[in-house]
CSV table of C-alpha atoms and ligand atoms in Angstrom, one decimal:
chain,number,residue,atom,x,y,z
A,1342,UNK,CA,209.4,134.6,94.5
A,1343,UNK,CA,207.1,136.6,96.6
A,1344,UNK,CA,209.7,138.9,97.5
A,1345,UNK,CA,210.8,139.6,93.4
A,1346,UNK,CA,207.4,140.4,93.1
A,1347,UNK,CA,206.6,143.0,96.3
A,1348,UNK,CA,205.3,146.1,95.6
A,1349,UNK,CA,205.9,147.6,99.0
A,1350,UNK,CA,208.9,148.0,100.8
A,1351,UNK,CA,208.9,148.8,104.7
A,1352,UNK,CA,212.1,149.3,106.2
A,1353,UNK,CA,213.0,151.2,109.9
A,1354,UNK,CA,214.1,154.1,107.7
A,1355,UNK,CA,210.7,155.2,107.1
A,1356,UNK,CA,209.5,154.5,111.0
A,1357,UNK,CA,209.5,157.5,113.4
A,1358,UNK,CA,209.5,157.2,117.4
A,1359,UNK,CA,207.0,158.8,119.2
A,1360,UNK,CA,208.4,159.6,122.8
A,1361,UNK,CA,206.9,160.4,125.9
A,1362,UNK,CA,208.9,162.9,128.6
A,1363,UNK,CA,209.2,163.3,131.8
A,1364,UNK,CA,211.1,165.3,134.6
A,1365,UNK,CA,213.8,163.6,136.6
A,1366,UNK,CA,216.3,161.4,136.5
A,1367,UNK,CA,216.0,157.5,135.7
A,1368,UNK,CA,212.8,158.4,135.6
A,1369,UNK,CA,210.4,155.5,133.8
A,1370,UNK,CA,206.1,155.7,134.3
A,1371,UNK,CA,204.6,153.0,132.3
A,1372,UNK,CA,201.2,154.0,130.3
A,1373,UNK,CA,198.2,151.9,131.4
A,1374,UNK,CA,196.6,151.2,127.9
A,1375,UNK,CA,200.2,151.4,126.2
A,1376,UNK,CA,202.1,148.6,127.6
A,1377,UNK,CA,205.8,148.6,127.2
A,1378,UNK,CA,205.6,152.7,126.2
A,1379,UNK,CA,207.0,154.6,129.1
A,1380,UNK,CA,206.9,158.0,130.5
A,1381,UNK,CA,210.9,158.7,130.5
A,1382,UNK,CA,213.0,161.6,131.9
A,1383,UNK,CA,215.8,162.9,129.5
A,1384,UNK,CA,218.5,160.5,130.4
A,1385,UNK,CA,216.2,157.5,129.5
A,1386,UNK,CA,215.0,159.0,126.4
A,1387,UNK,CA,218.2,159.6,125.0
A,1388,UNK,CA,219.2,156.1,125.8
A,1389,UNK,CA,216.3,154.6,124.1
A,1390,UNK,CA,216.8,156.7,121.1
A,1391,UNK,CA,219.9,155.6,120.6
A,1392,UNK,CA,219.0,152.5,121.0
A,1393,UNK,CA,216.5,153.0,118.2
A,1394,UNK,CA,219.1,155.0,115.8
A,1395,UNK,CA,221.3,152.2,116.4
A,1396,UNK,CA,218.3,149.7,114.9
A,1397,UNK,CA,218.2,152.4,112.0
A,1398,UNK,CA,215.4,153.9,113.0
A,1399,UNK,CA,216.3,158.1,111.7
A,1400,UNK,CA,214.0,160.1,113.4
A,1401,UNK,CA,211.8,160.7,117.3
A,1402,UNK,CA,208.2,163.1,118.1
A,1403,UNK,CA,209.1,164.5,121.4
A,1404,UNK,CA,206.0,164.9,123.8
A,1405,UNK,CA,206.5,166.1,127.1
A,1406,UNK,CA,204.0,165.1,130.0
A,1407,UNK,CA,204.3,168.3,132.5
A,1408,UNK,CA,202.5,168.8,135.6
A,1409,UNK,CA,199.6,170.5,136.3
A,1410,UNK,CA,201.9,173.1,138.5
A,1411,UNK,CA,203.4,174.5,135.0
A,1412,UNK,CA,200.3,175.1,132.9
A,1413,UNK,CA,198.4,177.9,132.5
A,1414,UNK,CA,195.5,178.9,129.9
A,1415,UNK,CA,198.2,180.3,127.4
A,1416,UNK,CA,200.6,177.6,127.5
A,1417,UNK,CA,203.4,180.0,128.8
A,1418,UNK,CA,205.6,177.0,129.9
A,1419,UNK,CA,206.7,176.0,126.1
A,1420,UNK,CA,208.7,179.2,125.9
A,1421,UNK,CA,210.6,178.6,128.6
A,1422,UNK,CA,214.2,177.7,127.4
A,1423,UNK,CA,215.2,175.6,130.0
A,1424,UNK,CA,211.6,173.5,129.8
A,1425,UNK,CA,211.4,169.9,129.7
A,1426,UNK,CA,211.2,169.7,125.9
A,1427,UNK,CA,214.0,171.8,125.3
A,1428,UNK,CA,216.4,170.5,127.4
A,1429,UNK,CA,215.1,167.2,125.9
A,1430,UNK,CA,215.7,168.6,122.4
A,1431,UNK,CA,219.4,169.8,123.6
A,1432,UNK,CA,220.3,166.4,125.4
A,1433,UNK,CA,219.5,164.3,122.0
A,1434,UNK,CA,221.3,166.5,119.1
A,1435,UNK,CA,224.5,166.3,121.6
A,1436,UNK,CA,224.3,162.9,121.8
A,1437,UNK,CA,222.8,161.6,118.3
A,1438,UNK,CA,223.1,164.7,115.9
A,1439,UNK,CA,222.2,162.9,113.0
A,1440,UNK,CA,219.0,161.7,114.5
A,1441,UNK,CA,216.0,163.7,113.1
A,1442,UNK,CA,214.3,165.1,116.3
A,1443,UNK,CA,210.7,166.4,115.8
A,1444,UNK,CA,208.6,168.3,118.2
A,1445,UNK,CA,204.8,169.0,118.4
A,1446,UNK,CA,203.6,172.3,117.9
A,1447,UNK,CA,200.0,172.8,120.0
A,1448,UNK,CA,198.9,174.2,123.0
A,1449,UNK,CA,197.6,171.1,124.9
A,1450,UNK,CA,200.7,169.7,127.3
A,1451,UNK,CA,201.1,173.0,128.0
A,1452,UNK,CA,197.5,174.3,128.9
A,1453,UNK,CA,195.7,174.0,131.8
A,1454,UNK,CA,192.6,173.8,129.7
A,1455,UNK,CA,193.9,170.6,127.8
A,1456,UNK,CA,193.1,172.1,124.0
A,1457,UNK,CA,195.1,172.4,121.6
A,1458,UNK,CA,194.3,176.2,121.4
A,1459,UNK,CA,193.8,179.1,123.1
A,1460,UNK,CA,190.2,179.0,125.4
A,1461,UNK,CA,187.9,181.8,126.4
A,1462,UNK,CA,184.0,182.1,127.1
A,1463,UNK,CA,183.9,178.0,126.2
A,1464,UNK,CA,185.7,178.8,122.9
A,1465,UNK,CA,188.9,178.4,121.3
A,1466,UNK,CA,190.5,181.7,119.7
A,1467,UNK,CA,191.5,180.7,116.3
A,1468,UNK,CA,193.8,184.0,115.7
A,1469,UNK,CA,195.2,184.5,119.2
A,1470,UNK,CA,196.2,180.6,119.6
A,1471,UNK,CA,198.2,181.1,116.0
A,1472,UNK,CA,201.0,183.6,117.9
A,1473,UNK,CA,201.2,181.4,120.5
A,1474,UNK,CA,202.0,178.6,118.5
A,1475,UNK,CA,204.4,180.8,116.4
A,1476,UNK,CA,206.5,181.4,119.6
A,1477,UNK,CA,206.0,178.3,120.5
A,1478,UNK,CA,207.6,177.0,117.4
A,1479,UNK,CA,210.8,179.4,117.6
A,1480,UNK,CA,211.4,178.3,121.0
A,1481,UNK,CA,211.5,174.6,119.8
A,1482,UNK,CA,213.8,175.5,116.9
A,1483,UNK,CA,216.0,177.4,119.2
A,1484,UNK,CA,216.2,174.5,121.1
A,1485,UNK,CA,217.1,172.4,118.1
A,1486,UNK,CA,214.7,170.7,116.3
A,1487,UNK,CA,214.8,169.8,113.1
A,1488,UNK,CA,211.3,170.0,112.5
A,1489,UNK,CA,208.5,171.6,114.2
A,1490,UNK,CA,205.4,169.6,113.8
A,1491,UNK,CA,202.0,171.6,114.3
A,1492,UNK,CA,199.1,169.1,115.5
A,1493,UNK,CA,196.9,171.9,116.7
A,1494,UNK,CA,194.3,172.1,113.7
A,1495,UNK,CA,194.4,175.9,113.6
A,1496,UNK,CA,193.6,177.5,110.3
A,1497,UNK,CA,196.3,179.1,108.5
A,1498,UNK,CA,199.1,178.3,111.5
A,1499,UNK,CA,201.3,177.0,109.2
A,1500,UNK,CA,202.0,180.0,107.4
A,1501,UNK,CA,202.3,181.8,110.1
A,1502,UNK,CA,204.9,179.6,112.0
A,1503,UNK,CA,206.9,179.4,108.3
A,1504,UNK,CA,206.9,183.0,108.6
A,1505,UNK,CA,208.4,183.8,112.5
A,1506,UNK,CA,210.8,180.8,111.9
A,1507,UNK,CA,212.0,182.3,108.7
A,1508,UNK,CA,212.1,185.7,110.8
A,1509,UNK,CA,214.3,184.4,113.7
A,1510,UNK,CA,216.6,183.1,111.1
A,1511,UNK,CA,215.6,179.4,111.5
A,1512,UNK,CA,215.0,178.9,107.6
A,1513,UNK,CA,216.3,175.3,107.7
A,1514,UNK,CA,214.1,173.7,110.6
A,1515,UNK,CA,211.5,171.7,108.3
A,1516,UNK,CA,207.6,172.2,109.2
A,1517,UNK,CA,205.8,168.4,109.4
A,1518,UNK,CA,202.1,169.5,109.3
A,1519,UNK,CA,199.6,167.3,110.8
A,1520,UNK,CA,197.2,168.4,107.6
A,1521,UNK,CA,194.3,166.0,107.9
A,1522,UNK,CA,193.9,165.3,111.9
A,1523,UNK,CA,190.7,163.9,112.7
A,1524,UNK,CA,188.8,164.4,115.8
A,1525,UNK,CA,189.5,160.5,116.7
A,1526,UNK,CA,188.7,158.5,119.6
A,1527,UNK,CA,192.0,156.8,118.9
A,1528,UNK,CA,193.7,159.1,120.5
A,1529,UNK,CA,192.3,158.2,124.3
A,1530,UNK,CA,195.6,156.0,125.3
A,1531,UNK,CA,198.2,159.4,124.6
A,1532,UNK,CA,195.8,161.2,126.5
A,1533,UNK,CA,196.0,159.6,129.5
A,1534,UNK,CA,199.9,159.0,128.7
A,1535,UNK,CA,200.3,163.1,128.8
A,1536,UNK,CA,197.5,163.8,130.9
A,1537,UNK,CA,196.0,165.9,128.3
A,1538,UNK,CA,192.7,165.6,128.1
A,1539,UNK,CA,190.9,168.3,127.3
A,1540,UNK,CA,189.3,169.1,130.5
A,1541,UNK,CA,186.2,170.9,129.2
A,1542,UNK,CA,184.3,170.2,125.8
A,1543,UNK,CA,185.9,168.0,122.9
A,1544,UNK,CA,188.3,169.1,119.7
A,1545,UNK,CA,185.2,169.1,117.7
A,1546,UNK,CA,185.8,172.3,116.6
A,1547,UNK,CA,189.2,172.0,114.6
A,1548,UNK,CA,189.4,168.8,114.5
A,1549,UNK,CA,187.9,167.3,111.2
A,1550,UNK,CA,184.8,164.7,110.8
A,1551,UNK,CA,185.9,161.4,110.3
A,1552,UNK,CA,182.8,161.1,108.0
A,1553,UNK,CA,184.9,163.7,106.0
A,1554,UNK,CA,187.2,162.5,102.7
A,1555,UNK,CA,187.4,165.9,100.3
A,1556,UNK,CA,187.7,168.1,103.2
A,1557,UNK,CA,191.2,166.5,103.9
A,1558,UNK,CA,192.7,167.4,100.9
A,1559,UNK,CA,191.2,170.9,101.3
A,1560,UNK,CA,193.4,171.2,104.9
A,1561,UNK,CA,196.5,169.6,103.1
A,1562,UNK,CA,196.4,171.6,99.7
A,1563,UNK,CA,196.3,174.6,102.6
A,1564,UNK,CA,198.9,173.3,104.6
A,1565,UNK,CA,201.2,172.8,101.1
A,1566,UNK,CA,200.5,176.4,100.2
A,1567,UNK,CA,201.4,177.8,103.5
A,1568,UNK,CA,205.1,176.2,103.4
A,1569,UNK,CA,204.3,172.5,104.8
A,1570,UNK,CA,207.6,170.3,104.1
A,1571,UNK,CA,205.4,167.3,104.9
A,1572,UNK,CA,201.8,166.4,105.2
A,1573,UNK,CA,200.4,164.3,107.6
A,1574,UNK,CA,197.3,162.2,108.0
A,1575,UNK,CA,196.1,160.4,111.4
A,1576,UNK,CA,195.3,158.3,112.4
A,1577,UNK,CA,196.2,156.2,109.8
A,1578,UNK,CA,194.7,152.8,110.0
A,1579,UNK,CA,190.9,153.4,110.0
A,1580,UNK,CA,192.2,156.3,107.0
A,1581,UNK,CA,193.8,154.5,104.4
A,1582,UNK,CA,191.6,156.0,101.8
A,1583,UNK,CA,192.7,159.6,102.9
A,1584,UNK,CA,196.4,158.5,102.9
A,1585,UNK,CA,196.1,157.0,99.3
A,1586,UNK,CA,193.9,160.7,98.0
A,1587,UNK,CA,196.6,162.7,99.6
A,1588,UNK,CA,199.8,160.9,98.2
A,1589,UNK,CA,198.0,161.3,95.1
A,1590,UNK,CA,197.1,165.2,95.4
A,1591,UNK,CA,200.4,166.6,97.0
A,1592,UNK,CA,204.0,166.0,95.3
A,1593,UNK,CA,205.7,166.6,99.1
A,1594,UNK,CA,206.4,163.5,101.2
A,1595,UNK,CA,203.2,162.4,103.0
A,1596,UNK,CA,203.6,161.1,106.8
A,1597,UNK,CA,200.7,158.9,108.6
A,1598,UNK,CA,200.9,158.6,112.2
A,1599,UNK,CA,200.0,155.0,113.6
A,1600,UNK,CA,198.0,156.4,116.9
A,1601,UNK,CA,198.1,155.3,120.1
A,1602,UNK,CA,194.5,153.6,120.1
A,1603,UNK,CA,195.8,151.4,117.0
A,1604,UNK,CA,198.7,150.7,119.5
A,1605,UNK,CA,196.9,150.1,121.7
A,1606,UNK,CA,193.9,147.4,120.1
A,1607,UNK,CA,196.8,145.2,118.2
A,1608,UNK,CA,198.4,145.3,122.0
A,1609,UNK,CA,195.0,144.0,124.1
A,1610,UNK,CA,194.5,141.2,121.4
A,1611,UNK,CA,198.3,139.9,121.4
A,1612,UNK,CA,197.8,139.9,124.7
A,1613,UNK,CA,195.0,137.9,125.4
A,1614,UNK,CA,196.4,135.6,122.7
A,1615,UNK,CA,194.0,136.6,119.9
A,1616,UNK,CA,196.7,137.7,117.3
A,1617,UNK,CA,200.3,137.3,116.4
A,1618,UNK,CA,201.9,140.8,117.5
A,1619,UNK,CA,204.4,140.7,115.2
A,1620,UNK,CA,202.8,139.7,111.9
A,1621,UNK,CA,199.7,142.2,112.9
A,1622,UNK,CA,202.5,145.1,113.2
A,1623,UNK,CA,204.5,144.2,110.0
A,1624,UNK,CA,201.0,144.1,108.3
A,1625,UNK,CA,199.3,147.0,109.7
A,1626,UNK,CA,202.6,149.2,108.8
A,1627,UNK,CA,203.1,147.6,105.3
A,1628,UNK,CA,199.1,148.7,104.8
A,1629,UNK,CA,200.0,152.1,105.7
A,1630,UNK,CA,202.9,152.2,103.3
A,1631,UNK,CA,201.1,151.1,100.5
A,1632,UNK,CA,198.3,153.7,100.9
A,1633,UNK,CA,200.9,156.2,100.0
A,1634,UNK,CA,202.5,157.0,103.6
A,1635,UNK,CA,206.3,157.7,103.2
A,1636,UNK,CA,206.7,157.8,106.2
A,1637,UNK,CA,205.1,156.1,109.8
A,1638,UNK,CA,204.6,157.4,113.1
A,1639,UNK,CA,204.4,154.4,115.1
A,1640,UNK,CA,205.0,153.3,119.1
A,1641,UNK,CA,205.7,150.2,117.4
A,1642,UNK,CA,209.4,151.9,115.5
A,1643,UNK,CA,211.8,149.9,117.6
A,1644,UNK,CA,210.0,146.7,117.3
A,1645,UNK,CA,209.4,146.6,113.6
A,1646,UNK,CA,213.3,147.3,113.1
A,1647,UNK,CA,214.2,144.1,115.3
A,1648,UNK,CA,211.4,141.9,113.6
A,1649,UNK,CA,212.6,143.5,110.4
A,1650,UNK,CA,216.5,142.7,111.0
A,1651,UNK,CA,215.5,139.1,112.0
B,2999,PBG,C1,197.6,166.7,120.5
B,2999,PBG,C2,198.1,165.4,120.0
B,2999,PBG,C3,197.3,164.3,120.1
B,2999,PBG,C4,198.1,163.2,119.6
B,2999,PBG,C5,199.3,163.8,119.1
B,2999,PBG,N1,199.2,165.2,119.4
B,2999,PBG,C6,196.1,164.0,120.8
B,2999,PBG,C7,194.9,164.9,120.6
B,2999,PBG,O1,194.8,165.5,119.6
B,2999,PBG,O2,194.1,165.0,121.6
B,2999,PBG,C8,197.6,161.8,119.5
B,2999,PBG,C9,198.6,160.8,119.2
B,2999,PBG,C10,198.2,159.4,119.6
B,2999,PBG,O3,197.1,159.1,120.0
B,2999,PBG,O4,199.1,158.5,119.5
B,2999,PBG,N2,198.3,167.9,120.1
């Protein structure tokens, strides 16, 4: 009965993978405050995401964690064709091509400053972080992805990158905006997993005010005008209400990204016992989904699809 009457669906077709990336070879770091997530080098990843695609979850984020030895203050390393990310891209359209790989657009792996854009005299350079990211985004479709994902929080960076992908004749690689980022202290956990901390000041300054509700749709509306294929909110738990505004305002598929601090509190109260893991996860996700998210980033992808096929 319940079921005839359920208004919400969640299924692993709507669940992306988040993955973390390393150099090596059977190569797998596990991330303090993200138990059972996993630094992996390329072999491992594309052995997990098959295992994922085989559980019918469609689509990965790639993030690579580099070392310090490779970053500088314009994040020179993401061009570099053979980097981790690329061969990383490369390794999983050989092996899966059907899966839907996705890779983050900002500066911060890459930087030895740990922003998201470009730094100087204690500020970040709105315009001269945009042609970084443009090049950064060509080098990432070159390498395969399907779609580039900008989380960098730049104004008007989505045009731009539509505009150089377009130009280097990648008009089919999708752009996945993250549109309404907030500056979130649910984001601690990924940082140590990459090591990306910014190492000087905070992402105050392009990151948006959680206090905020009408500015979001202001940065999506943006994002939609400047060629976004799909808008993103994160995190999404604490959000909700900016998910359900959004999916009302925008008539392109709307994407909410599960963060690693929501990972992380459901994970330190299942395991001290104080909650049923798998009932908080199916219910955290199906609250996401019924805000309006069509689709969920989540570290949780792979486990949601076993709960979910019983
Ligand atoms: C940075 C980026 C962050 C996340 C995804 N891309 C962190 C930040 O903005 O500092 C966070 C994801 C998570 O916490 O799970 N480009």
């Amino acid at each position: 009965m319940r079921g005839l009457m359920r208004e919400t669906e969640l299924l692993p077709a709507h669940l992306i993978l988040p993955l973390f990336v390393t150099g090596g070879e059977g190569v797998r770091i596990p991330i303090g405050a993200m138990p059972g997530c996993f630094r992996l080098s390329v072999d491992l990843t594309v052995a997990l995401a098959r295992e994922a695609w085989e559980l019918g979850v469609p689509a990965v984020a790639l993030f690579p964690a580099l070392p310090d030895s490779v970053k500088d203050p314009r994040a020179t390393e993401s061009l570099n064709p053979n980097g981790l990310l690329q061969r990383t891209v490369r390794a999983l359209k050989d092996a899966l091509p059907g899966l839907v790989v996705i890779t983050d657009v900002a500066m911060d792996p890459y930087s030895s400053d740990g922003h998201d854009g470009y730094l100087e005299g204690g500020e970040i350079l709105n315009d001269v972080t945009l042609e970084i990211l443009a090049s950064m985004a060509v080098a990432q479709a070159q390498a395969g992805a399907d779609y580039v994902a900008p989380s960098d929080m730049m104004d008007g960076r989505v045009g731009v990158i539509r505009e150089a992908l377009d130009e280097a004749g990648f008009t089919n690689t999708g752009i996945l905006a993250y549109s309404a980022k907030y500056a979130s202290s649910f984001y601690g956990p990924f940082r140590e997993a990459l090591d990306s901390a910014p190492r000087s000041g905070d992402k105050k300054t392009y990151q948006m005010d959680p206090a905020n509700r009408k500015e979001a749709l202001r940065e999506v509306l943006l994002d939609v005008a400047e060629g976004a294929d799909i808008v993103m909110v994160k995190p999404a738990l604490p959000y909700l209400d900016v998910i359900r505004e959004v999916s009302a305002h925008v008539d392109v598929p709307v994407a909410a990204y599960q963060v690693s601090g929501e990972f992380a509190m459901i994970k330190a109260a299942a395991g001290n016992g104080w909650l049923n893991e798998e009932a908080a996860v199916a219910e955290a996700l199906t609250a996401i989904r019924r805000a309006g998210a069509d689709m969920i980033l989540t570290y949780f992808a792979m486990d949601y699809a076993r709960q979910y096929r019983g």
